C-alpha cells in the first residue's frame, strides 16, 4: 500500500528484518539486549537523579554528565523497544513516518552525544590546565549555551536527511534488513538518484565527528603536556584518573560508530550479520556503559549511589 504526495510516493510502512541470518535465535538474542537496555535506562536515570538532587554536583563536569545521560536515554529508547518487539513478537512492520522519526532521533542524538563528549573534553582541559579559572570560564550559563549549541547542531544538521528522503520516490521493495531505520538503510530503498543525499551524509559525518575528534584530540594533547609537568606523581595519577572515564566513554562511542559508518559505505565484504550486530552495539553499549563507567570511576557519583542503594552505615 502506498501514499502519494505532491512530488513523491512512499510506502505506508516498511518491514524491519531484525538480524538477518540469525532468525532462529532471535528469541534468545533479545534477552541480552533487554538486559543491556534495562541497565542503560536504570543507570542513566540514576545518574540524572543523583545530579539533580545533590546541589554540590551542579558543576560543569556533572552538568555535562547529565546531558550525556539524557542523550543516552533518548538514543537507546529510540531503537530498543521496537527491536525487542521484532525479536520477541515478530512485530516487523514500522510506519513510514515512524521510520523517518527514528532516523531523525538516531542521527540527531548521535551528533549530540559526540558534541557532549567534545564539551566534556574541553571541561577537562580547562580544569587541568587552568584550575584557578575553571569556575569563572565554565560558568553555568556557558555550560547551558554549549549544551544548546550542541543540540541545535544535531537538529539543524540532521533535519535535511528526513526532508530530502520524504521528497523522493521509493521502490516497491519495503524491506530494511536490520533492526531499526537508519539513513543509509532507508536511502537504499529510494528509486532515484541519491548522490546528493549520500554526499550530504558524508559531509555531516565528517563535519560533526571530524570536528569533535579534532577538538577532543587537541584538548587531550594539551592535558597530557600539563599533566606531565606536574611535580608530584600522585597529582599526575589523579589527573590521569579524572580523564580515564572520559577516554573510556569516547572509545565506547567512536569505535563501533566509525565501524558502522564505514561498513555501510565501503565495507561490502563485511558479513551482514557482523555489520548489523555492530550497528546495534553502537546504539546500546555506550548508553549502558556510560553510567557504569562514571558510577564506578567517579567518587562523587559512587559515594552518593551506594548509600542510596544500601543505606548509610550508622
PDB file of C-alpha atoms in Angstrom:
ATOM      1  CA  UNK A   1       0.000   0.000   0.000  1.00  0.00           C
ATOM      2  CA  UNK A   2       1.354   3.403  -0.995  1.00  0.00           C
ATOM      3  CA  UNK A   3       0.742   7.043  -0.075  1.00  0.00           C
ATOM      4  CA  UNK A   4       1.243   9.887  -2.535  1.00  0.00           C
ATOM      5  CA  UNK A   5       2.373  13.469  -2.110  1.00  0.00           C
ATOM      6  CA  UNK A   6       2.919  16.387  -4.429  1.00  0.00           C
ATOM      7  CA  UNK A   7       6.314  15.231  -5.666  1.00  0.00           C
ATOM      8  CA  UNK A   8       6.858  11.742  -4.307  1.00  0.00           C
ATOM      9  CA  UNK A   9       5.190   8.490  -3.314  1.00  0.00           C
ATOM     10  CA  UNK A  10       6.130   6.415  -0.327  1.00  0.00           C
ATOM     11  CA  UNK A  11       5.009   3.166   1.267  1.00  0.00           C
ATOM     12  CA  UNK A  12       2.681   3.325   4.212  1.00  0.00           C
ATOM     13  CA  UNK A  13       5.122   1.167   6.155  1.00  0.00           C
ATOM     14  CA  UNK A  14       8.449  -0.677   5.996  1.00  0.00           C
ATOM     15  CA  UNK A  15       9.452  -4.143   7.164  1.00  0.00           C
ATOM     16  CA  UNK A  16      12.392  -4.450   9.589  1.00  0.00           C
ATOM     17  CA  UNK A  17      14.006  -7.891   9.487  1.00  0.00           C
ATOM     18  CA  UNK A  18      15.840  -7.665  12.826  1.00  0.00           C
ATOM     19  CA  UNK A  19      19.102  -9.610  12.441  1.00  0.00           C
ATOM     20  CA  UNK A  20      19.018 -11.444   9.082  1.00  0.00           C
ATOM     21  CA  UNK A  21      20.759 -14.798   9.200  1.00  0.00           C
ATOM     22  CA  UNK A  22      20.010 -15.308  12.882  1.00  0.00           C
ATOM     23  CA  UNK A  23      16.206 -15.525  12.708  1.00  0.00           C
ATOM     24  CA  UNK A  24      16.134 -18.846  14.566  1.00  0.00           C
ATOM     25  CA  UNK A  25      17.960 -17.264  17.500  1.00  0.00           C
ATOM     26  CA  UNK A  26      16.004 -14.004  17.635  1.00  0.00           C
ATOM     27  CA  UNK A  27      14.071 -15.011  20.757  1.00  0.00           C
ATOM     28  CA  UNK A  28      17.258 -15.732  22.735  1.00  0.00           C
ATOM     29  CA  UNK A  29      19.278 -12.827  21.329  1.00  0.00           C
ATOM     30  CA  UNK A  30      16.634 -10.471  22.675  1.00  0.00           C
ATOM     31  CA  UNK A  31      17.409 -11.354  26.316  1.00  0.00           C
ATOM     32  CA  UNK A  32      20.938  -9.824  26.491  1.00  0.00           C
ATOM     33  CA  UNK A  33      19.695  -6.809  24.529  1.00  0.00           C
ATOM     34  CA  UNK A  34      16.839  -6.409  27.011  1.00  0.00           C
ATOM     35  CA  UNK A  35      19.234  -6.660  29.971  1.00  0.00           C
ATOM     36  CA  UNK A  36      21.544  -4.047  28.423  1.00  0.00           C
ATOM     37  CA  UNK A  37      18.600  -1.735  27.766  1.00  0.00           C
ATOM     38  CA  UNK A  38      17.324  -2.066  31.346  1.00  0.00           C
ATOM     39  CA  UNK A  39      20.828  -1.357  32.670  1.00  0.00           C
ATOM     40  CA  UNK A  40      21.107   1.676  30.367  1.00  0.00           C
ATOM     41  CA  UNK A  41      17.756   3.127  31.438  1.00  0.00           C
ATOM     42  CA  UNK A  42      18.258   2.411  35.146  1.00  0.00           C
ATOM     43  CA  UNK A  43      21.848   3.671  35.183  1.00  0.00           C
ATOM     44  CA  UNK A  44      21.182   6.892  33.309  1.00  0.00           C
ATOM     45  CA  UNK A  45      18.066   7.714  35.325  1.00  0.00           C
ATOM     46  CA  UNK A  46      20.126   7.129  38.496  1.00  0.00           C
ATOM     47  CA  UNK A  47      22.849   9.498  37.248  1.00  0.00           C
ATOM     48  CA  UNK A  48      20.245  12.167  36.444  1.00  0.00           C
ATOM     49  CA  UNK A  49      18.559  11.729  39.843  1.00  0.00           C
ATOM     50  CA  UNK A  50      21.834  11.980  41.780  1.00  0.00           C
ATOM     51  CA  UNK A  51      22.964  15.105  39.928  1.00  0.00           C
ATOM     52  CA  UNK A  52      19.534  16.771  40.176  1.00  0.00           C
ATOM     53  CA  UNK A  53      19.111  16.175  43.912  1.00  0.00           C
ATOM     54  CA  UNK A  54      22.687  16.955  45.044  1.00  0.00           C
ATOM     55  CA  UNK A  55      23.392  20.670  44.602  1.00  0.00           C
ATOM     56  CA  UNK A  56      27.120  20.139  45.223  1.00  0.00           C
ATOM     57  CA  UNK A  57      27.195  18.327  41.858  1.00  0.00           C
ATOM     58  CA  UNK A  58      25.837  21.310  39.945  1.00  0.00           C
ATOM     59  CA  UNK A  59      29.260  21.857  38.397  1.00  0.00           C
ATOM     60  CA  UNK A  60      30.290  21.789  34.715  1.00  0.00           C
ATOM     61  CA  UNK A  61      31.584  18.200  34.730  1.00  0.00           C
ATOM     62  CA  UNK A  62      28.375  16.825  36.229  1.00  0.00           C
ATOM     63  CA  UNK A  63      26.076  19.053  34.193  1.00  0.00           C
ATOM     64  CA  UNK A  64      27.725  17.682  31.038  1.00  0.00           C
ATOM     65  CA  UNK A  65      27.365  14.185  32.500  1.00  0.00           C
ATOM     66  CA  UNK A  66      23.633  14.850  32.986  1.00  0.00           C
ATOM     67  CA  UNK A  67      23.401  15.921  29.325  1.00  0.00           C
ATOM     68  CA  UNK A  68      25.172  12.706  28.325  1.00  0.00           C
ATOM     69  CA  UNK A  69      22.787  10.597  30.429  1.00  0.00           C
ATOM     70  CA  UNK A  70      19.721  12.301  28.933  1.00  0.00           C
ATOM     71  CA  UNK A  71      21.104  11.821  25.410  1.00  0.00           C
ATOM     72  CA  UNK A  72      21.769   8.144  26.122  1.00  0.00           C
ATOM     73  CA  UNK A  73      18.187   7.653  27.325  1.00  0.00           C
ATOM     74  CA  UNK A  74      16.782   9.157  24.122  1.00  0.00           C
ATOM     75  CA  UNK A  75      19.237   7.316  21.878  1.00  0.00           C
ATOM     76  CA  UNK A  76      18.646   3.864  23.376  1.00  0.00           C
ATOM     77  CA  UNK A  77      14.865   4.318  23.721  1.00  0.00           C
ATOM     78  CA  UNK A  78      14.500   5.395  20.102  1.00  0.00           C
ATOM     79  CA  UNK A  79      15.505   1.914  18.897  1.00  0.00           C
ATOM     80  CA  UNK A  80      15.482  -0.763  21.596  1.00  0.00           C
ATOM     81  CA  UNK A  81      11.730  -1.129  22.359  1.00  0.00           C
ATOM     82  CA  UNK A  82      10.987  -1.660  18.661  1.00  0.00           C
ATOM     83  CA  UNK A  83      13.957  -4.001  18.284  1.00  0.00           C
ATOM     84  CA  UNK A  84      12.786  -6.135  21.218  1.00  0.00           C
ATOM     85  CA  UNK A  85       9.289  -6.229  19.695  1.00  0.00           C
ATOM     86  CA  UNK A  86      10.811  -7.518  16.442  1.00  0.00           C
ATOM     87  CA  UNK A  87      12.921 -10.182  18.135  1.00  0.00           C
ATOM     88  CA  UNK A  88      10.283 -11.426  20.590  1.00  0.00           C
ATOM     89  CA  UNK A  89       6.918 -10.776  18.912  1.00  0.00           C
ATOM     90  CA  UNK A  90       7.854 -10.577  15.185  1.00  0.00           C
ATOM     91  CA  UNK A  91       6.405  -7.048  15.061  1.00  0.00           C
ATOM     92  CA  UNK A  92       8.430  -6.156  11.982  1.00  0.00           C
ATOM     93  CA  UNK A  93       6.194  -3.504  10.458  1.00  0.00           C
ATOM     94  CA  UNK A  94       7.053   0.150  11.110  1.00  0.00           C
ATOM     95  CA  UNK A  95       5.032   3.054   9.723  1.00  0.00           C
ATOM     96  CA  UNK A  96       6.692   5.376   7.237  1.00  0.00           C
ATOM     97  CA  UNK A  97       6.622   8.485   9.437  1.00  0.00           C
ATOM     98  CA  UNK A  98       7.679   6.478  12.495  1.00  0.00           C
ATOM     99  CA  UNK A  99      10.644   5.248  10.458  1.00  0.00           C
ATOM    100  CA  UNK A 100      11.677   8.796   9.483  1.00  0.00           C
ATOM    101  CA  UNK A 101      11.242   9.875  13.116  1.00  0.00           C
ATOM    102  CA  UNK A 102      13.579   7.079  14.150  1.00  0.00           C
ATOM    103  CA  UNK A 103      16.121   8.215  11.518  1.00  0.00           C
ATOM    104  CA  UNK A 104      15.969  11.738  12.938  1.00  0.00           C
ATOM    105  CA  UNK A 105      16.389  10.729  16.584  1.00  0.00           C
ATOM    106  CA  UNK A 106      19.196   8.248  15.903  1.00  0.00           C
ATOM    107  CA  UNK A 107      21.340  10.646  13.893  1.00  0.00           C
ATOM    108  CA  UNK A 108      20.480  13.868  15.737  1.00  0.00           C
ATOM    109  CA  UNK A 109      21.222  12.428  19.172  1.00  0.00           C
ATOM    110  CA  UNK A 110      24.316  10.595  17.956  1.00  0.00           C
ATOM    111  CA  UNK A 111      25.551  14.039  16.936  1.00  0.00           C
ATOM    112  CA  UNK A 112      24.510  15.438  20.316  1.00  0.00           C
ATOM    113  CA  UNK A 113      26.356  12.653  22.148  1.00  0.00           C
ATOM    114  CA  UNK A 114      29.521  13.340  20.173  1.00  0.00           C
ATOM    115  CA  UNK A 115      29.181  17.062  20.908  1.00  0.00           C
ATOM    116  CA  UNK A 116      28.689  16.472  24.637  1.00  0.00           C
ATOM    117  CA  UNK A 117      31.844  14.331  24.725  1.00  0.00           C
ATOM    118  CA  UNK A 118      33.698  17.177  22.992  1.00  0.00           C
ATOM    119  CA  UNK A 119      32.374  19.643  25.588  1.00  0.00           C
ATOM    120  CA  UNK A 120      33.463  17.296  28.385  1.00  0.00           C
ATOM    121  CA  UNK A 121      36.959  17.189  26.898  1.00  0.00           C
ATOM    122  CA  UNK A 122      37.052  20.993  26.925  1.00  0.00           C
ATOM    123  CA  UNK A 123      35.914  20.937  30.550  1.00  0.00           C
ATOM    124  CA  UNK A 124      38.762  18.559  31.480  1.00  0.00           C
ATOM    125  CA  UNK A 125      41.216  20.779  29.588  1.00  0.00           C
ATOM    126  CA  UNK A 126      40.149  23.913  31.460  1.00  0.00           C
ATOM    127  CA  UNK A 127      40.009  22.083  34.825  1.00  0.00           C
ATOM    128  CA  UNK A 128      43.543  20.684  34.496  1.00  0.00           C
ATOM    129  CA  UNK A 129      45.301  23.467  32.590  1.00  0.00           C
ATOM    130  CA  UNK A 130      43.548  26.438  34.250  1.00  0.00           C
ATOM    131  CA  UNK A 131      42.311  25.113  37.620  1.00  0.00           C
ATOM    132  CA  UNK A 132      42.090  28.528  39.292  1.00  0.00           C
ATOM    133  CA  UNK A 133      39.984  29.958  36.480  1.00  0.00           C
ATOM    134  CA  UNK A 134      37.819  26.901  35.832  1.00  0.00           C
ATOM    135  CA  UNK A 135      34.725  28.184  37.631  1.00  0.00           C
ATOM    136  CA  UNK A 136      34.960  31.618  36.046  1.00  0.00           C
ATOM    137  CA  UNK A 137      35.485  30.273  32.495  1.00  0.00           C
ATOM    138  CA  UNK A 138      32.911  27.480  32.537  1.00  0.00           C
ATOM    139  CA  UNK A 139      30.027  29.111  34.352  1.00  0.00           C
ATOM    140  CA  UNK A 140      26.573  27.524  34.427  1.00  0.00           C
ATOM    141  CA  UNK A 141      25.462  29.930  31.697  1.00  0.00           C
ATOM    142  CA  UNK A 142      28.373  28.879  29.461  1.00  0.00           C
ATOM    143  CA  UNK A 143      27.618  25.192  30.068  1.00  0.00           C
ATOM    144  CA  UNK A 144      23.961  25.718  29.121  1.00  0.00           C
ATOM    145  CA  UNK A 145      24.966  27.613  25.963  1.00  0.00           C
ATOM    146  CA  UNK A 146      27.361  24.825  24.965  1.00  0.00           C
ATOM    147  CA  UNK A 147      24.626  22.240  25.508  1.00  0.00           C
ATOM    148  CA  UNK A 148      22.135  24.285  23.483  1.00  0.00           C
ATOM    149  CA  UNK A 149      24.665  24.747  20.656  1.00  0.00           C
ATOM    150  CA  UNK A 150      25.357  21.002  20.526  1.00  0.00           C
ATOM    151  CA  UNK A 151      21.617  20.282  20.454  1.00  0.00           C
ATOM    152  CA  UNK A 152      20.942  22.838  17.718  1.00  0.00           C
ATOM    153  CA  UNK A 153      23.800  21.439  15.637  1.00  0.00           C
ATOM    154  CA  UNK A 154      22.292  17.967  15.799  1.00  0.00           C
ATOM    155  CA  UNK A 155      18.803  19.176  14.858  1.00  0.00           C
ATOM    156  CA  UNK A 156      19.906  21.511  12.054  1.00  0.00           C
ATOM    157  CA  UNK A 157      22.432  19.112  10.532  1.00  0.00           C
ATOM    158  CA  UNK A 158      20.155  16.036  10.591  1.00  0.00           C
ATOM    159  CA  UNK A 159      16.755  17.544   9.679  1.00  0.00           C
ATOM    160  CA  UNK A 160      17.667  17.730   5.939  1.00  0.00           C
ATOM    161  CA  UNK A 161      18.106  13.916   5.960  1.00  0.00           C
ATOM    162  CA  UNK A 162      14.413  13.402   6.654  1.00  0.00           C
ATOM    163  CA  UNK A 163      13.269  16.281   4.441  1.00  0.00           C
ATOM    164  CA  UNK A 164      15.206  15.058   1.402  1.00  0.00           C
ATOM    165  CA  UNK A 165      14.089  11.442   1.838  1.00  0.00           C
ATOM    166  CA  UNK A 166      10.446  12.499   2.236  1.00  0.00           C
ATOM    167  CA  UNK A 167      10.570  14.199  -1.192  1.00  0.00           C
ATOM    168  CA  UNK A 168      11.853  11.110  -3.049  1.00  0.00           C
ATOM    169  CA  UNK A 169      10.033   8.149  -4.636  1.00  0.00           C
ATOM    170  CA  UNK A 170      10.516   4.671  -3.214  1.00  0.00           C
ATOM    171  CA  UNK A 171      10.942   1.344  -4.970  1.00  0.00           C
ATOM    172  CA  UNK A 172       8.435  -1.482  -4.417  1.00  0.00           C
ATOM    173  CA  UNK A 173      10.891  -3.159  -2.034  1.00  0.00           C
ATOM    174  CA  UNK A 174       9.897  -2.173   1.514  1.00  0.00           C
ATOM    175  CA  UNK A 175      12.318  -4.425   3.418  1.00  0.00           C
ATOM    176  CA  UNK A 176      15.030  -2.921   5.653  1.00  0.00           C
ATOM    177  CA  UNK A 177      17.458  -5.741   6.546  1.00  0.00           C
ATOM    178  CA  UNK A 178      18.265  -4.581  10.067  1.00  0.00           C
ATOM    179  CA  UNK A 179      16.683  -3.757  13.423  1.00  0.00           C
ATOM    180  CA  UNK A 180      15.916  -0.062  13.016  1.00  0.00           C
ATOM    181  CA  UNK A 181      15.546   2.715  10.431  1.00  0.00           C
ATOM    182  CA  UNK A 182      18.866   4.350   9.640  1.00  0.00           C
ATOM    183  CA  UNK A 183      19.587   6.950   6.956  1.00  0.00           C
ATOM    184  CA  UNK A 184      21.644   4.778   4.596  1.00  0.00           C
ATOM    185  CA  UNK A 185      19.367   1.748   5.023  1.00  0.00           C
ATOM    186  CA  UNK A 186      16.266   3.785   4.092  1.00  0.00           C
ATOM    187  CA  UNK A 187      18.118   5.540   1.274  1.00  0.00           C
ATOM    188  CA  UNK A 188      18.795   2.184  -0.394  1.00  0.00           C
ATOM    189  CA  UNK A 189      15.022   1.791  -0.925  1.00  0.00           C
ATOM    190  CA  UNK A 190      14.747   5.020  -2.939  1.00  0.00           C
ATOM    191  CA  UNK A 191      14.143   4.738  -6.696  1.00  0.00           C
ATOM    192  CA  UNK A 192      16.006   7.896  -7.715  1.00  0.00           C
ATOM    193  CA  UNK A 193      19.473   9.381  -7.817  1.00  0.00           C
ATOM    194  CA  UNK A 194      20.656   9.584  -4.210  1.00  0.00           C
ATOM    195  CA  UNK A 195      24.123  11.050  -4.830  1.00  0.00           C
ATOM    196  CA  UNK A 196      23.183  14.371  -3.193  1.00  0.00           C
ATOM    197  CA  UNK A 197      21.832  12.563  -0.116  1.00  0.00           C
ATOM    198  CA  UNK A 198      24.950  10.421   0.146  1.00  0.00           C
ATOM    199  CA  UNK A 199      27.244  13.421  -0.286  1.00  0.00           C
ATOM    200  CA  UNK A 200      25.346  15.346   2.391  1.00  0.00           C
ATOM    201  CA  UNK A 201      25.542  12.319   4.714  1.00  0.00           C
ATOM    202  CA  UNK A 202      29.318  12.198   4.296  1.00  0.00           C
ATOM    203  CA  UNK A 203      29.535  15.948   4.892  1.00  0.00           C
ATOM    204  CA  UNK A 204      27.543  15.705   8.128  1.00  0.00           C
ATOM    205  CA  UNK A 205      29.521  12.695   9.363  1.00  0.00           C
ATOM    206  CA  UNK A 206      32.926  14.224   8.702  1.00  0.00           C
ATOM    207  CA  UNK A 207      31.971  17.735   9.853  1.00  0.00           C
ATOM    208  CA  UNK A 208      30.464  16.510  13.127  1.00  0.00           C
ATOM    209  CA  UNK A 209      32.671  13.564  14.072  1.00  0.00           C
ATOM    210  CA  UNK A 210      35.763  15.047  12.426  1.00  0.00           C
ATOM    211  CA  UNK A 211      35.410  18.382  14.214  1.00  0.00           C
ATOM    212  CA  UNK A 212      34.647  16.759  17.563  1.00  0.00           C
ATOM    213  CA  UNK A 213      37.533  14.294  17.336  1.00  0.00           C
ATOM    214  CA  UNK A 214      39.960  17.086  16.417  1.00  0.00           C
ATOM    215  CA  UNK A 215      38.843  19.205  19.399  1.00  0.00           C
ATOM    216  CA  UNK A 216      38.996  16.179  21.725  1.00  0.00           C
ATOM    217  CA  UNK A 217      42.444  15.249  20.407  1.00  0.00           C
ATOM    218  CA  UNK A 218      43.850  18.775  20.823  1.00  0.00           C
ATOM    219  CA  UNK A 219      42.338  19.014  24.322  1.00  0.00           C
ATOM    220  CA  UNK A 220      43.990  15.777  25.425  1.00  0.00           C
ATOM    221  CA  UNK A 221      47.347  16.692  23.901  1.00  0.00           C
ATOM    222  CA  UNK A 222      47.277  19.898  25.961  1.00  0.00           C
ATOM    223  CA  UNK A 223      46.101  17.963  29.021  1.00  0.00           C
ATOM    224  CA  UNK A 224      48.924  15.438  28.603  1.00  0.00           C
ATOM    225  CA  UNK A 225      51.504  18.221  28.371  1.00  0.00           C
ATOM    226  CA  UNK A 226      50.123  19.876  31.501  1.00  0.00           C
ATOM    227  CA  UNK A 227      49.937  16.624  33.475  1.00  0.00           C
ATOM    228  CA  UNK A 228      53.496  15.588  32.638  1.00  0.00           C
ATOM    229  CA  UNK A 229      54.721  18.922  34.000  1.00  0.00           C
ATOM    230  CA  UNK A 230      53.148  18.326  37.416  1.00  0.00           C
ATOM    231  CA  UNK A 231      55.864  17.839  40.059  1.00  0.00           C
ATOM    232  CA  UNK A 232      54.011  15.222  42.087  1.00  0.00           C
ATOM    233  CA  UNK A 233      53.486  11.675  40.866  1.00  0.00           C
ATOM    234  CA  UNK A 234      50.309  11.462  42.934  1.00  0.00           C
ATOM    235  CA  UNK A 235      48.952  14.608  41.270  1.00  0.00           C
ATOM    236  CA  UNK A 236      49.732  13.180  37.829  1.00  0.00           C
ATOM    237  CA  UNK A 237      47.971   9.924  38.709  1.00  0.00           C
ATOM    238  CA  UNK A 238      44.907  11.798  39.966  1.00  0.00           C
ATOM    239  CA  UNK A 239      44.777  13.917  36.810  1.00  0.00           C
ATOM    240  CA  UNK A 240      45.022  10.847  34.596  1.00  0.00           C
ATOM    241  CA  UNK A 241      42.302   9.199  36.678  1.00  0.00           C
ATOM    242  CA  UNK A 242      39.864  12.040  36.106  1.00  0.00           C
ATOM    243  CA  UNK A 243      40.402  11.687  32.339  1.00  0.00           C
ATOM    244  CA  UNK A 244      40.264   7.882  32.267  1.00  0.00           C
ATOM    245  CA  UNK A 245      36.478   7.690  32.493  1.00  0.00           C
ATOM    246  CA  UNK A 246      36.053  10.166  29.674  1.00  0.00           C
ATOM    247  CA  UNK A 247      38.511   8.373  27.390  1.00  0.00           C
ATOM    248  CA  UNK A 248      36.717   5.037  28.016  1.00  0.00           C
ATOM    249  CA  UNK A 249      33.378   6.612  27.065  1.00  0.00           C
ATOM    250  CA  UNK A 250      34.887   8.180  23.920  1.00  0.00           C
ATOM    251  CA  UNK A 251      36.248   4.823  22.751  1.00  0.00           C
ATOM    252  CA  UNK A 252      32.946   3.062  23.514  1.00  0.00           C
ATOM    253  CA  UNK A 253      31.115   5.505  21.216  1.00  0.00           C
ATOM    254  CA  UNK A 254      33.506   6.179  18.357  1.00  0.00           C
ATOM    255  CA  UNK A 255      34.923   2.691  17.677  1.00  0.00           C
ATOM    256  CA  UNK A 256      31.589   0.960  16.845  1.00  0.00           C
ATOM    257  CA  UNK A 257      30.183   4.168  15.311  1.00  0.00           C
ATOM    258  CA  UNK A 258      33.056   4.535  12.850  1.00  0.00           C
ATOM    259  CA  UNK A 259      32.946   0.814  12.026  1.00  0.00           C
ATOM    260  CA  UNK A 260      29.199   1.037  11.275  1.00  0.00           C
ATOM    261  CA  UNK A 261      29.575   4.223   9.228  1.00  0.00           C
ATOM    262  CA  UNK A 262      32.464   2.909   7.113  1.00  0.00           C
ATOM    263  CA  UNK A 263      30.883  -0.534   6.637  1.00  0.00           C
ATOM    264  CA  UNK A 264      27.654   0.996   5.302  1.00  0.00           C
ATOM    265  CA  UNK A 265      29.554   2.844   2.593  1.00  0.00           C
ATOM    266  CA  UNK A 266      32.695   0.865   1.854  1.00  0.00           C
ATOM    267  CA  UNK A 267      32.590  -2.489   3.683  1.00  0.00           C
ATOM    268  CA  UNK A 268      30.748  -4.571   1.101  1.00  0.00           C
ATOM    269  CA  UNK A 269      32.854  -7.625   2.013  1.00  0.00           C
ATOM    270  CA  UNK A 270      31.875  -7.471   5.702  1.00  0.00           C
ATOM    271  CA  UNK A 271      29.246 -10.135   6.544  1.00  0.00           C
ATOM    272  CA  UNK A 272      25.809  -8.595   7.044  1.00  0.00           C
ATOM    273  CA  UNK A 273      25.417 -10.233  10.462  1.00  0.00           C
ATOM    274  CA  UNK A 274      28.622  -8.590  11.708  1.00  0.00           C
ATOM    275  CA  UNK A 275      27.571  -5.207  10.368  1.00  0.00           C
ATOM    276  CA  UNK A 276      24.091  -5.366  11.931  1.00  0.00           C
ATOM    277  CA  UNK A 277      25.388  -6.562  15.288  1.00  0.00           C
ATOM    278  CA  UNK A 278      27.851  -3.663  15.380  1.00  0.00           C
ATOM    279  CA  UNK A 279      25.044  -1.277  14.404  1.00  0.00           C
ATOM    280  CA  UNK A 280      23.043  -2.483  17.420  1.00  0.00           C
ATOM    281  CA  UNK A 281      26.085  -2.334  19.699  1.00  0.00           C
ATOM    282  CA  UNK A 282      26.771   1.249  18.615  1.00  0.00           C
ATOM    283  CA  UNK A 283      23.347   2.404  19.831  1.00  0.00           C
ATOM    284  CA  UNK A 284      23.089   0.328  23.000  1.00  0.00           C
ATOM    285  CA  UNK A 285      26.501  -0.369  24.518  1.00  0.00           C
ATOM    286  CA  UNK A 286      27.607   3.278  25.079  1.00  0.00           C
ATOM    287  CA  UNK A 287      24.318   4.183  26.862  1.00  0.00           C
ATOM    288  CA  UNK A 288      24.770   1.081  29.015  1.00  0.00           C
ATOM    289  CA  UNK A 289      28.476   1.611  29.760  1.00  0.00           C
ATOM    290  CA  UNK A 290      28.461   5.365  30.384  1.00  0.00           C
ATOM    291  CA  UNK A 291      26.637   5.309  33.755  1.00  0.00           C
ATOM    292  CA  UNK A 292      28.633   2.244  34.841  1.00  0.00           C
ATOM    293  CA  UNK A 293      31.965   3.861  33.953  1.00  0.00           C
ATOM    294  CA  UNK A 294      31.135   7.154  35.633  1.00  0.00           C
ATOM    295  CA  UNK A 295      29.404   5.458  38.555  1.00  0.00           C
ATOM    296  CA  UNK A 296      32.423   3.262  39.298  1.00  0.00           C
ATOM    297  CA  UNK A 297      35.269   5.653  38.467  1.00  0.00           C
ATOM    298  CA  UNK A 298      33.805   8.939  39.725  1.00  0.00           C
ATOM    299  CA  UNK A 299      33.973   9.031  43.532  1.00  0.00           C
ATOM    300  CA  UNK A 300      31.415  11.819  43.897  1.00  0.00           C
ATOM    301  CA  UNK A 301      28.824   9.790  41.992  1.00  0.00           C
ATOM    302  CA  UNK A 302      29.767   6.443  43.556  1.00  0.00           C
ATOM    303  CA  UNK A 303      29.581   7.763  47.120  1.00  0.00           C
ATOM    304  CA  UNK A 304      26.056   9.041  46.521  1.00  0.00           C
ATOM    305  CA  UNK A 305      24.720   5.994  44.695  1.00  0.00           C
ATOM    306  CA  UNK A 306      25.950   3.340  47.165  1.00  0.00           C
ATOM    307  CA  UNK A 307      24.374   4.919  50.297  1.00  0.00           C
ATOM    308  CA  UNK A 308      21.119   5.409  48.367  1.00  0.00           C
ATOM    309  CA  UNK A 309      21.084   1.731  47.402  1.00  0.00           C
ATOM    310  CA  UNK A 310      22.410   0.143  50.568  1.00  0.00           C
ATOM    311  CA  UNK A 311      21.786   2.716  53.264  1.00  0.00           C
ATOM    312  CA  UNK A 312      24.420   4.620  55.181  1.00  0.00           C
ATOM    313  CA  UNK A 313      26.236   2.861  57.947  1.00  0.00           C
ATOM    314  CA  UNK A 314      25.350   4.155  61.435  1.00  0.00           C
TER     315      UNK A 314
END
